[in-house]
Coordinates of C-alpha atoms and ligand atoms in Angstrom, one line a residue:
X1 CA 91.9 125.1 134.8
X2 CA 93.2 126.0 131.2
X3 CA 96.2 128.2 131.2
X4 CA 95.8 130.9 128.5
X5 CA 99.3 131.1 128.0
X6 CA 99.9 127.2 127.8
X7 CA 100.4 126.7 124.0
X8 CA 99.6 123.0 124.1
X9 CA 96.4 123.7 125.2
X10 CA 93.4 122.4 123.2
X11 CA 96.1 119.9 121.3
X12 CA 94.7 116.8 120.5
X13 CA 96.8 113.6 122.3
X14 CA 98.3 112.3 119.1
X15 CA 99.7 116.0 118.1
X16 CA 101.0 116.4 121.9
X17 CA 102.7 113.2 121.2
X18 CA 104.1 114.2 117.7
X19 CA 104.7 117.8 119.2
X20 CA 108.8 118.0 119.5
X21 CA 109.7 115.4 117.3
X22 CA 110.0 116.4 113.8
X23 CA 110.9 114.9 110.6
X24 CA 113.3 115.9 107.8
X25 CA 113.2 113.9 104.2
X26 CA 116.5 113.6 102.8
X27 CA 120.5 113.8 104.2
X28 CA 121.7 115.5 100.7
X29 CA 123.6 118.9 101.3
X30 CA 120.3 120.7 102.2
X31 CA 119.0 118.1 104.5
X32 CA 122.3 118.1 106.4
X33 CA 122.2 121.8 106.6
X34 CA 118.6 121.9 108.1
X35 CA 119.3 119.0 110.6
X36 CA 122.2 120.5 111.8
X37 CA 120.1 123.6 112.8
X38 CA 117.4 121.8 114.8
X39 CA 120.3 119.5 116.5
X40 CA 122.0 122.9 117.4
X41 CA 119.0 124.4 118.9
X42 CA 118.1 120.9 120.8
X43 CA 114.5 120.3 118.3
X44 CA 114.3 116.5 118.0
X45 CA 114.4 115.2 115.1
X46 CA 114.5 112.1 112.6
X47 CA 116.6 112.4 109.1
X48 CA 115.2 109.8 106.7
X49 CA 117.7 109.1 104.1
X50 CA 116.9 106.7 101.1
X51 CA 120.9 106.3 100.6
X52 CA 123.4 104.8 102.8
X53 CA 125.3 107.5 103.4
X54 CA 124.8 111.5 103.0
X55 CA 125.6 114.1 100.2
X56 CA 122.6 113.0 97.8
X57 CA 123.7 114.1 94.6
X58 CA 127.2 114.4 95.0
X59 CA 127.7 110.3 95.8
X60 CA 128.7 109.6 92.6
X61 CA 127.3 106.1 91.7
X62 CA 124.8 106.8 94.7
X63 CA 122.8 103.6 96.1
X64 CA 119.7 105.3 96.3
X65 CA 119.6 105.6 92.1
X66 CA 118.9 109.5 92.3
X67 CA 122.2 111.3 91.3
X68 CA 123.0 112.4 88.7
X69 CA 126.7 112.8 89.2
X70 CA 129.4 111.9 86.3
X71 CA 132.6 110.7 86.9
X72 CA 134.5 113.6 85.8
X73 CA 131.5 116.0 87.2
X74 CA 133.6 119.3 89.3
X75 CA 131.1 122.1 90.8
X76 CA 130.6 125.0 89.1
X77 CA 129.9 127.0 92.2
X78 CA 133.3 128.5 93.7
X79 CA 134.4 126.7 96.8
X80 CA 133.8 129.7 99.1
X81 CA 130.2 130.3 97.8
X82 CA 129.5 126.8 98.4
X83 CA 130.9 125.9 101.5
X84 CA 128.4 126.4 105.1
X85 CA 128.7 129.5 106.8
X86 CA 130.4 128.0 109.4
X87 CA 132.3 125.0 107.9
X88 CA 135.1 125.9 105.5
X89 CA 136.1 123.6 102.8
X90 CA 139.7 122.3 103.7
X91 CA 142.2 125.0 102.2
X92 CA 143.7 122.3 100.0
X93 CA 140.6 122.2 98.1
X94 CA 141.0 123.5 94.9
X95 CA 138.5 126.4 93.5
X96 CA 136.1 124.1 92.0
X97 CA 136.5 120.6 93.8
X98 CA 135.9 117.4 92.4
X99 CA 132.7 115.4 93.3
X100 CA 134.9 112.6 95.2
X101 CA 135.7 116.3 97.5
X102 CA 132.5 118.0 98.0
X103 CA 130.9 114.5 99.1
X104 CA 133.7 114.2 101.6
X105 CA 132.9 117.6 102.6
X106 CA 129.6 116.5 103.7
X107 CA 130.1 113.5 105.5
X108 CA 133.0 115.4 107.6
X109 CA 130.1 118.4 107.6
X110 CA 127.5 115.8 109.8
X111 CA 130.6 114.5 112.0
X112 CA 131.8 117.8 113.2
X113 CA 128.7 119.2 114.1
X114 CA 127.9 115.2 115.6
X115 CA 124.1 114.7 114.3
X116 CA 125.3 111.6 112.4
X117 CA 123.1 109.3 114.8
X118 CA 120.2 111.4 114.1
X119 CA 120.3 109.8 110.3
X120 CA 118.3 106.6 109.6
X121 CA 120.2 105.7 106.7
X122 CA 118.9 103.1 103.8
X123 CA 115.4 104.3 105.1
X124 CA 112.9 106.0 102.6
X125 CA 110.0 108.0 103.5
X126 CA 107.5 106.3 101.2
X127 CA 104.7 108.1 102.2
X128 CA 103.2 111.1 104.1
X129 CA 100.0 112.6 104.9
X130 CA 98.6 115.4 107.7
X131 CA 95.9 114.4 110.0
X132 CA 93.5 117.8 110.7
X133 CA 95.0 117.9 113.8
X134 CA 98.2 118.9 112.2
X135 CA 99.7 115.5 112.5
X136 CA 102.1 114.3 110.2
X137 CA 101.9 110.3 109.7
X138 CA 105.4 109.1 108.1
X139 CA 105.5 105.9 106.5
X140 CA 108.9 104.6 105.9
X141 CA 109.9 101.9 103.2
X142 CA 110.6 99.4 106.6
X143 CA 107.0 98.8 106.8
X144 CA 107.3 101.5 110.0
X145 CA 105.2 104.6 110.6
X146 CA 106.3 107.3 113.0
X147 CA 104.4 110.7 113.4
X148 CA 105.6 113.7 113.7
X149 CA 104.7 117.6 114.4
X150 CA 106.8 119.1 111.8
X151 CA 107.8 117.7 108.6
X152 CA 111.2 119.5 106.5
X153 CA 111.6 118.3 102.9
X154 CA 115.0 118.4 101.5
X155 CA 114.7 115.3 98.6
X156 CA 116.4 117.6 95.8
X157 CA 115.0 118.5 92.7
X158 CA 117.8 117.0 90.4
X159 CA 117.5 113.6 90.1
X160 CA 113.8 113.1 87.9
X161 CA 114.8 113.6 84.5
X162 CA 112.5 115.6 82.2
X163 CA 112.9 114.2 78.4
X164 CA 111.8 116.3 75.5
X165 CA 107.9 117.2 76.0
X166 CA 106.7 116.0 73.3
X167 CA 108.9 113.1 71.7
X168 CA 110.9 114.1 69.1
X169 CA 109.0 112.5 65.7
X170 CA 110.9 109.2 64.8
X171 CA 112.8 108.9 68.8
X172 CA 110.9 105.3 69.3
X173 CA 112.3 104.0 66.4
X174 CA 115.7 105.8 66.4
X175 CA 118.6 103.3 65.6
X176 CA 121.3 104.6 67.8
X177 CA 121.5 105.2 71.9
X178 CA 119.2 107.9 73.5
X179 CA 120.3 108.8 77.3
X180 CA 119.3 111.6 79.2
X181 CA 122.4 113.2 81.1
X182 CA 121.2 111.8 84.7
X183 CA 122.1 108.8 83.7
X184 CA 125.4 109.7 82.0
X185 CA 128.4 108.5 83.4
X186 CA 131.5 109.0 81.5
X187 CA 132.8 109.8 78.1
X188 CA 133.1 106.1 77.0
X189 CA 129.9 105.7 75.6
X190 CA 131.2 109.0 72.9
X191 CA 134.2 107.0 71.9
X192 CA 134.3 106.8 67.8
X193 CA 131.0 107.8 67.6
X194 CA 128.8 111.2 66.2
X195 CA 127.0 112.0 69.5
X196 CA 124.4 114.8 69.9
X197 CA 123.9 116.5 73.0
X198 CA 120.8 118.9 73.6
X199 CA 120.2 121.8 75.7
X200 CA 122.3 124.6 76.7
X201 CA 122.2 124.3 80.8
X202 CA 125.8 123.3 82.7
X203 CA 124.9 119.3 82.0
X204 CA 124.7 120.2 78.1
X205 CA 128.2 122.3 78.2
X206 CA 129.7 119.5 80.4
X207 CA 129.1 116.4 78.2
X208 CA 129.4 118.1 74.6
X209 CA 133.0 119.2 76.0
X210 CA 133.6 116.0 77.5
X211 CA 132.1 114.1 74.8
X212 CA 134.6 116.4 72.2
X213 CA 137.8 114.6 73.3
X214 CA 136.4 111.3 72.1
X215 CA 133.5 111.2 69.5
X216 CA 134.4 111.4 65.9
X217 CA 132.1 114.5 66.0
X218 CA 129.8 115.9 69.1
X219 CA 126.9 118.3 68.3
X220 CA 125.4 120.8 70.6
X221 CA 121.5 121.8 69.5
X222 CA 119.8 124.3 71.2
X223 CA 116.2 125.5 70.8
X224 CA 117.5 129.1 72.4
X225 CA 120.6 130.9 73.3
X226 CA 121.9 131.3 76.8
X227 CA 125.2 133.3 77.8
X228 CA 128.1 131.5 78.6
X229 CA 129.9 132.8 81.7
X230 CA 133.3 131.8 82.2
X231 CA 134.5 129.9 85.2
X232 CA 137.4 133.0 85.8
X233 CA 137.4 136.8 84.9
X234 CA 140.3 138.7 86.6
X235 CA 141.8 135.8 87.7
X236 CA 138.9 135.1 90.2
X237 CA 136.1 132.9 90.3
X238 CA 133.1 134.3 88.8
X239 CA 131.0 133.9 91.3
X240 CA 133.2 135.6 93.6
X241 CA 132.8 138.8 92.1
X242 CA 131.0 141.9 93.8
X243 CA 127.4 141.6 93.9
X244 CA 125.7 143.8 96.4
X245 CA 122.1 143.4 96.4
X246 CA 121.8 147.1 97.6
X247 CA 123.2 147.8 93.8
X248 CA 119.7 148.3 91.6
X249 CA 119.7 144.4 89.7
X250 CA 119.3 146.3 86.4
X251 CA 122.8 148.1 87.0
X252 CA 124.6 144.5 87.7
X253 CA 123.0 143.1 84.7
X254 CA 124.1 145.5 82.7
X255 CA 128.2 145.7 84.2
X256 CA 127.5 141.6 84.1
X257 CA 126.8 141.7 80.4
X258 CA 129.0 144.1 78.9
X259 CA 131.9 142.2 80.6
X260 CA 131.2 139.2 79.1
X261 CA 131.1 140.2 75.8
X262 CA 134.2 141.9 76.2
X263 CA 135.5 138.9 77.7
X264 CA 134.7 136.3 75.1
X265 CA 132.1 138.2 72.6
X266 CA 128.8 137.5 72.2
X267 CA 127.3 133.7 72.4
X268 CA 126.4 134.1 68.6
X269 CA 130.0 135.2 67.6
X270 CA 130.8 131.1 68.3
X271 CA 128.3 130.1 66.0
X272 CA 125.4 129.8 68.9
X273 CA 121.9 130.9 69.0
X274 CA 121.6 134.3 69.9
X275 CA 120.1 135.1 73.3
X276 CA 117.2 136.2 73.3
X277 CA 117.7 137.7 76.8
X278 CA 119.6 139.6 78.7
X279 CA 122.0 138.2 81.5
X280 CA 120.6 137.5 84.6
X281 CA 117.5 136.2 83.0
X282 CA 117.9 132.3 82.4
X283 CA 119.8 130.4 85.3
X284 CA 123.6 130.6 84.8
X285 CA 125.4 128.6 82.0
X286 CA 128.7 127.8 83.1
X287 CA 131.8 126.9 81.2
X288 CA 135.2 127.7 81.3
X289 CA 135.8 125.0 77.9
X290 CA 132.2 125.2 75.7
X291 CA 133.8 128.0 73.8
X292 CA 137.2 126.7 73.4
X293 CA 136.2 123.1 71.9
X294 CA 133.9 124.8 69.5
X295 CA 136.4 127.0 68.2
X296 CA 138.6 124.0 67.8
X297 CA 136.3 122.7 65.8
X298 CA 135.3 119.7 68.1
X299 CA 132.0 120.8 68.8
X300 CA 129.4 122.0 66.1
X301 CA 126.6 124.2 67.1
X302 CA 123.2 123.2 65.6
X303 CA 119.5 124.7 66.3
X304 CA 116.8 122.5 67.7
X305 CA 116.2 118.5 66.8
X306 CA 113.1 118.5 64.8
X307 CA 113.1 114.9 64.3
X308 CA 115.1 111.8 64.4
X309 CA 114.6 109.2 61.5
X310 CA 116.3 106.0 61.8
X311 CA 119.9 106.5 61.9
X312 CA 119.5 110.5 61.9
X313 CA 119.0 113.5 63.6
X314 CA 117.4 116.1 61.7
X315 CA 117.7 119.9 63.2
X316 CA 115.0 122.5 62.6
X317 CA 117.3 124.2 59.5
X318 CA 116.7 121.3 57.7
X319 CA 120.1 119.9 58.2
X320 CA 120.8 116.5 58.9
X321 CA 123.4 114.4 60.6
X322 CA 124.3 110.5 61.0
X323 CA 124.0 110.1 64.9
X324 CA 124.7 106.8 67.3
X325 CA 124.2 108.6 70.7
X326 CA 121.7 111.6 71.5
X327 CA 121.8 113.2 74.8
X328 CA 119.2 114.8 76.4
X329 CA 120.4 117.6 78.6
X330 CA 116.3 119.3 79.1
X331 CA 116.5 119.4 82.7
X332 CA 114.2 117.9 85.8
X333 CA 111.1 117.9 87.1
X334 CA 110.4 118.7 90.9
X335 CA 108.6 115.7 92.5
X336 CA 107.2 114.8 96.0
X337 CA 106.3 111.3 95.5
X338 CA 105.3 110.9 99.3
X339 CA 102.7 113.1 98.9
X340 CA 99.4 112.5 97.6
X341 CA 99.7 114.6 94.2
X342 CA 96.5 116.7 95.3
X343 CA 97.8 117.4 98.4
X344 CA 101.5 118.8 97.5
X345 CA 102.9 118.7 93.6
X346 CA 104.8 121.0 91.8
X347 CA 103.0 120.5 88.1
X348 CA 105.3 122.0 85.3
X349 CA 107.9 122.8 87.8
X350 CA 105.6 125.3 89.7
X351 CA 104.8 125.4 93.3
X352 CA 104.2 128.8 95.4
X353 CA 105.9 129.5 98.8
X354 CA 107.1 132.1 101.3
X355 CA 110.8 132.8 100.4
X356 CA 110.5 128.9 99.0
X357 CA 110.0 127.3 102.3
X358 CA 106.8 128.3 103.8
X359 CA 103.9 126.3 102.7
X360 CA 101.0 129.2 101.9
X361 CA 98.1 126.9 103.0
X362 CA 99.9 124.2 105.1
X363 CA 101.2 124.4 108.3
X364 CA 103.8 122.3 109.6
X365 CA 105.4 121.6 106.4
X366 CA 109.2 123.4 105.4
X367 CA 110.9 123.0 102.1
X368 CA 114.8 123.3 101.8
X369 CA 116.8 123.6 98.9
X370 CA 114.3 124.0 96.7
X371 CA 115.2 126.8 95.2
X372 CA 117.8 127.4 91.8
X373 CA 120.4 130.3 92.8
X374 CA 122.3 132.3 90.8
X375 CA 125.1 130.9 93.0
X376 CA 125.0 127.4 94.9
X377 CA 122.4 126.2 96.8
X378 CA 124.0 125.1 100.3
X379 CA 124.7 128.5 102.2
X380 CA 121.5 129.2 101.4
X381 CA 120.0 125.8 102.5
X382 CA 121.9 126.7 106.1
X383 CA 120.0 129.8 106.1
X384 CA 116.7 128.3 105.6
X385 CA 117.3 125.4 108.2
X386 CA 118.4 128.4 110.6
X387 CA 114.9 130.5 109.6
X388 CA 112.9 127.5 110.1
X389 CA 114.6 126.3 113.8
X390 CA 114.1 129.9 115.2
X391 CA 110.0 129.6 114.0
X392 CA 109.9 126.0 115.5
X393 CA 111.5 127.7 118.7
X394 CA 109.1 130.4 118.9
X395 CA 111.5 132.5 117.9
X396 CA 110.6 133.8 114.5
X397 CA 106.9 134.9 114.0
X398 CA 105.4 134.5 110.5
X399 CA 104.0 138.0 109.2
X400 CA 100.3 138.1 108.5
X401 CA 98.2 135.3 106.2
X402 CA 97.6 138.3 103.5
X403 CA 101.4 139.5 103.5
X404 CA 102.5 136.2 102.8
X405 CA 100.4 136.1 99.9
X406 CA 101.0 139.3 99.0
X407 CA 104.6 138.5 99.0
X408 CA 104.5 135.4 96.9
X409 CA 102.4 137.4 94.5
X410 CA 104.7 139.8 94.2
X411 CA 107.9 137.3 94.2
X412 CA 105.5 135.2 91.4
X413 CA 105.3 138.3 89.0
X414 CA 109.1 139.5 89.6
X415 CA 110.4 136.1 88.0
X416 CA 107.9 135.8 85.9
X417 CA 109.0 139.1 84.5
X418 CA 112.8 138.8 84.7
X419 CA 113.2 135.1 83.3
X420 CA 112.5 133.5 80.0
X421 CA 109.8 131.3 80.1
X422 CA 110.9 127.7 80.9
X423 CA 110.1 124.8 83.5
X424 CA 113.6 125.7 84.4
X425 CA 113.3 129.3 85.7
X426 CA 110.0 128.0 88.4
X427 CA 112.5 128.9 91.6
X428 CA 115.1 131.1 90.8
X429 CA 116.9 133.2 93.3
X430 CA 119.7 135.5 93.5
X431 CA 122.3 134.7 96.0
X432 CA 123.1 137.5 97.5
X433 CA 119.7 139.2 97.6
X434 CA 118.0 135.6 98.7
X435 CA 120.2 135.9 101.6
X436 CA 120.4 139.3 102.1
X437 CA 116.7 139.8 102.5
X438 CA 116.0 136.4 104.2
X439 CA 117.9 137.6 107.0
X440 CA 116.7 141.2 106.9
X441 CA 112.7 139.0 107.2
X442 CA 114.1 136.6 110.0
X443 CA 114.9 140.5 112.0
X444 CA 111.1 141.3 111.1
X445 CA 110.0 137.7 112.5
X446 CA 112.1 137.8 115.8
X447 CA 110.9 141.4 116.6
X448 CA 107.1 140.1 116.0
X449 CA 108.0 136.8 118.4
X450 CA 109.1 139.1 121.0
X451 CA 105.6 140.8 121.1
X452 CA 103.6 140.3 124.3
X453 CA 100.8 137.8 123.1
X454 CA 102.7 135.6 120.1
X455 CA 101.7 131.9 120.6
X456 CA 104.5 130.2 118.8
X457 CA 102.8 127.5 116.8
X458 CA 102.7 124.0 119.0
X459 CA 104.2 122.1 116.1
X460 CA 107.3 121.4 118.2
X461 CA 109.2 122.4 121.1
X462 CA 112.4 121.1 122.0
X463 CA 111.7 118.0 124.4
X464 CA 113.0 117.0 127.7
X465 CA 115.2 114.5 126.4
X466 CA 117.3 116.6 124.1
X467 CA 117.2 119.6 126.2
X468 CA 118.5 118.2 129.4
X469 CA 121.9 118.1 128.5
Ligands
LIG501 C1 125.1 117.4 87.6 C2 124.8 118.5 88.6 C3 125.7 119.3 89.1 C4 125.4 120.3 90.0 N1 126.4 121.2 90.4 C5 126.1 122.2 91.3 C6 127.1 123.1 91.8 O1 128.2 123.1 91.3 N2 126.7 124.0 92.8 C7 125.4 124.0 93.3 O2 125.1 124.8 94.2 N3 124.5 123.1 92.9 C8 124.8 122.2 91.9 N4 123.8 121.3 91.5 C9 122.5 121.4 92.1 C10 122.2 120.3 93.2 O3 120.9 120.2 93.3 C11 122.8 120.7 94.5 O4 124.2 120.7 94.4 C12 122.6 119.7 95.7 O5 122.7 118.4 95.3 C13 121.2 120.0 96.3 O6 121.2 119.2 97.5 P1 119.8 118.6 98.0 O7 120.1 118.1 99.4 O8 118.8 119.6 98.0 O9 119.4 117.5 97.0 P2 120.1 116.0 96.7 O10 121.6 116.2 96.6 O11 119.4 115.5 95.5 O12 119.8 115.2 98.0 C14 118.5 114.8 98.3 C15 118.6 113.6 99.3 O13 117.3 113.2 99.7 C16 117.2 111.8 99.7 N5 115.8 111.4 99.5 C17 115.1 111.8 98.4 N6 113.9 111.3 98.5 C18 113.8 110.6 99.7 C19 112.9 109.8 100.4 N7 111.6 109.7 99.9 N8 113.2 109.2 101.6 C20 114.4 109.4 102.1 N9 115.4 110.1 101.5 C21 115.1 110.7 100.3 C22 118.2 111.4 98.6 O14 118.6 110.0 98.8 C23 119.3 112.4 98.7 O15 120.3 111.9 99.5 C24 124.1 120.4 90.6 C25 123.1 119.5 90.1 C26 123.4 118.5 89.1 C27 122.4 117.6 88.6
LIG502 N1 129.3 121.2 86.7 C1 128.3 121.5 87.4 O1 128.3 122.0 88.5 C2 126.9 121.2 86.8 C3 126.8 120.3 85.7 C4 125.6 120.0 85.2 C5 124.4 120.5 85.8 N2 124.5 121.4 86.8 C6 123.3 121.9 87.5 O2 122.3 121.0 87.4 C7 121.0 121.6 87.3 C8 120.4 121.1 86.0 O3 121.1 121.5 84.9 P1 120.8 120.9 83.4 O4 121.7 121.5 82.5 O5 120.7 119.4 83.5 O6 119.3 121.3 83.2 P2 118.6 122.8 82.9 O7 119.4 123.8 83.5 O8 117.2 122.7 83.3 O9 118.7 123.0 81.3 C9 117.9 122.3 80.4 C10 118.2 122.7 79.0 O10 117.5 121.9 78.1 C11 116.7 122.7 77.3 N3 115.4 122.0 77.0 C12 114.5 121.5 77.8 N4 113.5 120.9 77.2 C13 113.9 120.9 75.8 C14 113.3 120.5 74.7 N5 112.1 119.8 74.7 N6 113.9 120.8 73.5 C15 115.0 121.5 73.5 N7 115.6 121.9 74.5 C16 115.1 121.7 75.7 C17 116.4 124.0 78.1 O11 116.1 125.0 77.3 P3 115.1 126.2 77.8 O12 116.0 127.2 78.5 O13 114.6 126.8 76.5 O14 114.0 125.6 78.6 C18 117.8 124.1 78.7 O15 118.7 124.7 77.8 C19 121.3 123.1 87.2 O16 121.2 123.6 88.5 C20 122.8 123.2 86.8 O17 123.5 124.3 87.2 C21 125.8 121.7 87.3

């Protein structure tokens, strides 16, 4: 006889099989963080990583092609805001750690918690579909397919670069070198030369200053201003600064703002564009050197490229300079090339989920790490992999169909309103609030899981095998 309370019941035979086994795309700093939470609460689980070892974009000189790390690249993110709740960098680590660190933080991340053997290295996940039956068919690059009842994608959203859309006129037959910065390795390339660099995000400010040591002469164009936020102010990291997300935003903005200026003055005092926005309202610019260099006049702000035209680069004042290399610092594109483009895409940047994990129409599918914090991404990559192993578990319950949507509306319209329009600003966050009211949802979740009647969804369970020990 059927057993109401039997959550398998009226599974088909292939999700039964699937059912407890679940899949996670990617062993970068957000796939380790997810695994780590479903091999702490005993959910069994494969971690497909294209690369031969973990720490995706922080492997300098990667195998798998996809990062888009420099040789001289440090984080920008202060050590403590980056490190895992529950995995402290080594106190020998400066305040901002070299790449060559932080990926040696990872791979020492997997061993102590010991999931390493859950990683299928030098194995990519080539393609993935979802039967009706909730089923999730994996095909890996090996020719293999495995199925699976849950599926957690953590492939990064850093390493497809978005070039100028359009072309700059004249950039197919420009004479000198055009690279965009994920593909930039080290300031060789600058040596002698007249180099532009484009954009004003933390890849711009890194290779114009690194590119200022050893060009003849480095440009930095811009089609808008940003403000530049120092790496220190009172002696402490930035980051590390009081933020409390019970504080009204508009009141941190406005501290935020005014100390900058009185810090270093205004963006436009250095000769660059003036922001057309308050702080807070385009993702962080980081750079403890931009405004140094160009007041050493090694770096010479310029307005947008309007065209290029044989050996030159002509800006939208109408000025005009000789130019061998151009760098193109625009930024990425999110992509999910496993997935049929009509099932999951994220057109122009754009895709709409609960709190940036929670697929609205999908079940079964969780995304971590996709999301751009004021802050760094990996604390609150844990927190996600944490939220999503209590729902596998049965013990977080999703609030109802028209309050997630109603919640993504609203989340839609907030950063719509707050950030300047730009493929960039798609899935901002704020640390601390992210956090702060993740947790606050993952309460409301546990307290509806522990209400008499919740059928936790039968996408997985853990299985005998993982929970006998
Ligand atoms: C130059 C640069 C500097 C940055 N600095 C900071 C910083 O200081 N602080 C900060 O918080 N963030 C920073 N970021 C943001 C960066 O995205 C994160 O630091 C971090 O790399 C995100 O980790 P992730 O695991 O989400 O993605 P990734 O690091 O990109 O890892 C994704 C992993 O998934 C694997 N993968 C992808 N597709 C497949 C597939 N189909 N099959 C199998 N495996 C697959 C890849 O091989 C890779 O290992 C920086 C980004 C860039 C580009
Ligand atoms: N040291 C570090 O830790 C470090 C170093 C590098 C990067 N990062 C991180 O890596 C991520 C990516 O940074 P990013 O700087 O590569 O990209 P980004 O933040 O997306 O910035 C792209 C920049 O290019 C501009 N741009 C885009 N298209 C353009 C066009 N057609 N014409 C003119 N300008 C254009 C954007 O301007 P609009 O604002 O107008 O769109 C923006 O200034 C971020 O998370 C960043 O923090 C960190």
């Amino acid at each position: 006889m059927d057993d109401p309370d039997d959550p398998t019941q009226g599974i088909s035979p292939a999700q039964s099989e699937a059912s407890g086994r679940v899949c996670v795309i990617g062993a970068g700093s957000s796939g380790i963080a997810a695994a780590k939470a479903l091999h702490e609460r005993g959910i069994d689980f494969d971690c497909f990583e294209k690369s031969d070892r973990v720490g995706g974009n922080w492997v300098f000189e990667n195998n798998n092609g996809m990062s888009a790390a420099y040789r001289d690249l440090f984080i920008n993110t202060s050590r403590p805001r980056m490190e895992y709740s529950d995995f402290p960098m080594p106190s020998h680590y400066p305040d901002f750690p070299h790449h060559t660190q932080i990926a040696a933080y990872f791979e020492e991340y997997v061993d102590h918690f010991g999931f390493r053997d859950r990683i299928e290295f030098e194995t990519g996940v080539q393609h993935v579909s979802r039967a009706d039956d909730g089923v999730w068919t994996v095909e890996l690059d090996t020719g293999e397919s495995r199925a699976y009842g849950a599926l957690l994608v953590a492939n990064g959203h850093h390493w497809l670069p978005r070039w100028p859309e359009p072309a700059f006129p004249g950039s197919d037959t420009f004479s000198g070198q055009q690279l965009h910065a994920h593909s930039y390795i080290d300031n060789s390339i600058f040596e002698g030369k007249s180099v532009v660099v484009l954009g004003m995000g933390n890849s711009a400010m890194d290779i114009a200053v690194e590119s200022s040591y050893v060009a003849e002469s480095t440009y930095l164009a811009a089609r808008q201003g940003v403000w530049i936020v120092p790496k220190y102010i009172f002696g402490k990291p930035v980051d590390q600064m009081n933020n409390d997300p019970r504080v009204p935003f508009k009141i941190r903005q406005r501290f935020m703002q005014q100390l900058l200026k009185l810090y270093a003055g205004a963006p436009e005092r250095h000769g660059l564009p003036k922001p057309n926005h308050r702080f807070g309202e385009a993702h962080p610019t980081v750079s403890g050197r931009i405004l140094d260099r160009i007041q050493h006049g090694t770096i010479a702000p310029k307005p947008n490229i309007a065209a290029l035209e044989g050996s030159q680069v002509h800006f939208e004042d109408g000025s005009a300079v000789d130019a061998d290399v151009v760098v193109y610092c625009t930024g990425y594109q999110i992509s999910f090339p496993f997935f049929e483009e009509n099932f999951i895409s994220a057109p122009e940047n754009h895709i709409e989920l609960f709190r940036r994990v929670f697929h609205p129409d999908i079940p079964g599918v969780f995304f971590i790490g996709l999301l751009q914090p004021l802050g760094a991404i990996m604390p609150l990559a844990e927190a996600q992999g944490a939220w999503v192993g209590d729902y596998l578990q049965g013990d977080y319950a999703l609030p109802s169909d028209a309050e997630i949507r109603a919640d993504i509306a609203a989340d839609q319209a907030a950063m719509r309103a707050r950030y300047v329009a730009s493929k960039r600003h798609t899935i901002q966050v704020d640390y601390e609030d992210y956090l702060y009211t993740l947790a606050k949802e993952r309460q409301a979740g546990a307290q509806r899981a522990r209400i008499d009647g919740y059928r936790p969804p039968a996408l997985c369970r853990p299985s005998a095998a993982t929970t006998a020990s």
